[in-house]
XYZ file of C-alpha atoms in Angstrom:
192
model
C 7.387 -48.853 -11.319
C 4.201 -47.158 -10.857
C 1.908 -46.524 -13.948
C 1.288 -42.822 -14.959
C -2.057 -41.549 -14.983
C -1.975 -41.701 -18.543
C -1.049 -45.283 -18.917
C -3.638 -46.020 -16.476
C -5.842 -44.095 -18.559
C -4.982 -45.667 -21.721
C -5.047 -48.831 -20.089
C -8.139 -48.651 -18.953
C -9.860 -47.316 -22.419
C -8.487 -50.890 -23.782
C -9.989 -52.704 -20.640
C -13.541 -51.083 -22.010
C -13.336 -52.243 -25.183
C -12.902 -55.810 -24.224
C -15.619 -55.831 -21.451
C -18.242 -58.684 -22.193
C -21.885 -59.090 -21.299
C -22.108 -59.863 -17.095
C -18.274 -59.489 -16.413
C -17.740 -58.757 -13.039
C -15.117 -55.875 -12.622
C -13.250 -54.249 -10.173
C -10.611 -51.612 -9.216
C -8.796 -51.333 -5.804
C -7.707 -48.189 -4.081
C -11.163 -47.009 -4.750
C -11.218 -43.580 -2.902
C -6.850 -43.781 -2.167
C -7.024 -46.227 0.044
C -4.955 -49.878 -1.181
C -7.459 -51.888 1.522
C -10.614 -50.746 -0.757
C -11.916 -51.676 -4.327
C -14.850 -50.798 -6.155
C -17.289 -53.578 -7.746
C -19.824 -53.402 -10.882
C -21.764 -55.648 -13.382
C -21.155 -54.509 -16.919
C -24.423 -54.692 -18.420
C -23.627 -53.806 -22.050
C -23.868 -50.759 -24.359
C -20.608 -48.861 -21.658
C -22.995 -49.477 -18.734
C -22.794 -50.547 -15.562
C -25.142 -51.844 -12.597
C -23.356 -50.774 -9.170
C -23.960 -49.504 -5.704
C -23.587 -46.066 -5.872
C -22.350 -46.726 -1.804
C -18.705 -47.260 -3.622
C -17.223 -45.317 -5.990
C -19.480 -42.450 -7.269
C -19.959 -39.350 -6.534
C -20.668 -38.065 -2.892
C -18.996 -40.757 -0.775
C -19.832 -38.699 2.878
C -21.475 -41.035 5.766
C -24.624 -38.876 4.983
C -24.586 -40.133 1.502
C -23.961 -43.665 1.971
C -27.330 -43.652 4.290
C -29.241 -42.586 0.780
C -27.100 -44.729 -1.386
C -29.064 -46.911 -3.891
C -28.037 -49.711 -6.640
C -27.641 -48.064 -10.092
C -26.778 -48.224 -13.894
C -24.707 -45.820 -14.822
C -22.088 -45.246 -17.669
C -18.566 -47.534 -17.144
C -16.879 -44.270 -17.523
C -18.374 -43.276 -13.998
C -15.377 -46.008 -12.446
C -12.920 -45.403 -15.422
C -12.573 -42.006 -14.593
C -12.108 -43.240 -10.628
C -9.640 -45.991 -11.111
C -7.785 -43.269 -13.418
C -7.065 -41.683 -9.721
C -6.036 -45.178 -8.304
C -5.520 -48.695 -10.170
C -6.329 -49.808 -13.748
C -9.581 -52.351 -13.701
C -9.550 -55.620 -13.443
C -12.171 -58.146 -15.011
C -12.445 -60.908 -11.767
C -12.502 -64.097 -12.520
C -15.487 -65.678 -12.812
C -16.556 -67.967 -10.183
C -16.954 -71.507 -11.079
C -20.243 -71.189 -9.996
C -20.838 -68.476 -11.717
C -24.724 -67.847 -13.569
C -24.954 -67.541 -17.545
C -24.245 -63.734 -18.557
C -27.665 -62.788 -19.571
C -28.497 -63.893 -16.314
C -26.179 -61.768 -14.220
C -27.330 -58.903 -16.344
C -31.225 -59.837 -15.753
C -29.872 -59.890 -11.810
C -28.288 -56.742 -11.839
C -30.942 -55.040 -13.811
C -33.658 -55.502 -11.464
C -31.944 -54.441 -8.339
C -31.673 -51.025 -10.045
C -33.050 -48.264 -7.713
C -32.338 -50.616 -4.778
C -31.205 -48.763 -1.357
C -29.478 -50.054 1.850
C -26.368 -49.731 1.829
C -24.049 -51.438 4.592
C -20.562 -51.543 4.300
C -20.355 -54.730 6.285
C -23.170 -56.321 5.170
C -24.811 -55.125 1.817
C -21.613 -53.624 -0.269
C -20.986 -52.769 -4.181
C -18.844 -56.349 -3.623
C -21.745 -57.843 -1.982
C -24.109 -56.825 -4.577
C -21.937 -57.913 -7.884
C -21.303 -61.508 -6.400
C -25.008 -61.793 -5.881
C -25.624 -60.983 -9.467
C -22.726 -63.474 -10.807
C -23.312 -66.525 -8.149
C -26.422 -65.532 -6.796
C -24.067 -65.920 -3.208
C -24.221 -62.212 -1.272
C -20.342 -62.001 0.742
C -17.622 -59.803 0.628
C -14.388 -61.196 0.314
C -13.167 -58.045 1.112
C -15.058 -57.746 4.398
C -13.890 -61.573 5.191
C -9.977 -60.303 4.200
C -10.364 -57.380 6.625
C -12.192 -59.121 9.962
C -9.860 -62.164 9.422
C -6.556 -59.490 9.194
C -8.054 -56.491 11.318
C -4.252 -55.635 12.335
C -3.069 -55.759 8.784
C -6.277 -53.625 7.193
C -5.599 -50.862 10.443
C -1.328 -50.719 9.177
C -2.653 -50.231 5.980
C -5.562 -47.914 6.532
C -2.588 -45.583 8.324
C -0.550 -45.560 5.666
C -3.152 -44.617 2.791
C -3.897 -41.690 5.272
C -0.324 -40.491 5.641
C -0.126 -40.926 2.126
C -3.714 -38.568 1.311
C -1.543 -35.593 3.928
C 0.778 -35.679 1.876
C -0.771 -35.189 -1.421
C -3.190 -32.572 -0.636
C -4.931 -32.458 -3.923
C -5.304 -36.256 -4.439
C -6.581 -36.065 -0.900
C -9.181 -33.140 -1.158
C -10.707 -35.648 -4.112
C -11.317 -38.692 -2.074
C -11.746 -37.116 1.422
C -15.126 -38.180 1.553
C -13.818 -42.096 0.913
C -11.481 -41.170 3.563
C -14.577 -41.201 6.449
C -15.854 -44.265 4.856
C -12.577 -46.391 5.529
C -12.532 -44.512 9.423
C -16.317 -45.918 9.991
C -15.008 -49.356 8.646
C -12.005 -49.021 11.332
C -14.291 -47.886 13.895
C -16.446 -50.789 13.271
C -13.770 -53.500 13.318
C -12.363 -51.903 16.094
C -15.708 -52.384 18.284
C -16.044 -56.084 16.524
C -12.322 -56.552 17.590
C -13.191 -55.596 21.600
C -16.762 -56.671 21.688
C -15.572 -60.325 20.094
C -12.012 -60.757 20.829
């Protein structure tokens, strides 16, 4: 059964109160869509060091060109994933860099811009601060499983039509995951 947006809430709200110096979090269906997450650094004091290119705010095409790296309250994504999934602390990589230095990595990227969706992504960024490796899993997952990522892609869509409201909140995201398809698609005939 599918949490309520309450429990999700709540669930969340515990999931703060836990978070420790450089953990590496996440939520997926970041904008609606079960093929996307959201990634951040939690930096202490509620904050968190993300690209803004994910999760926050104005999530047009036009934005993402303008998008930059920033600390910003953990709420910002709480209040997100409360739409979507509850967060998720990853793992830490066995690699992974001492806290204080993930949070020194983080910190100076703030104000950063460039965002690319395939190549310089909220998941890109975070990984860089906790391995100080820059890859998207989730880019590998979709160019390795195009078909799978497209089915999916389709269904979050019919799913947005058919809750209007949820829809009208992400729509943005929506154009986001249709320049990702558009891309794989041309990666898909240019490399097939």
């Amino acid at each position: 059964d599918a949490l309520t947006g309450a429990e999700v809430k709540s669930a969340n709200n515990i999931f703060k109160a836990t978070l420790r110096l450089g953990d590496h979090i996440k939520y997926s269906g970041a904008f609606g869509f079960s093929s996307m997450a959201h990634h951040a650094v939690y930096v202490g004091n509620g904050e968190i060091v993300h690209f803004t290119g994910g999760a926050t705010g104005d999530t047009s095409l036009e934005a993402k060109k303008h998008a930059a790296i920033q600390r910003t309250s953990v709420m910002d994504i709480i209040d997100n994933a409360n739409l979507a999934h509850a967060l998720v602390r990853v793992v830490p990589a066995l690699d992974a860099l001492h806290p204080q230095e993930i949070v020194s990595r983080a910190l100076s990227r703030v104000g950063d811009k460039g965002y690319n969706l395939l190549l310089s992504n909220c998941e890109h960024f975070a990984l860089w601060c906790v391995t100080g490796q820059t890859r998207s899993d989730q880019v590998v997952a979709v160019l390795q499983r195009p078909i799978e990522f497209l089915r999916r892609t389709i269904e979050d869509v019919v799913n947005i039509a058919k809750h209007p409201i949820r829809g009208q909140k992400i729509r943005g995201g929506a154009a986001t995951v249709y320049s990702f398809a558009a891309v794989l698609a041309a990666h898909l005939i240019l490399f097939a």
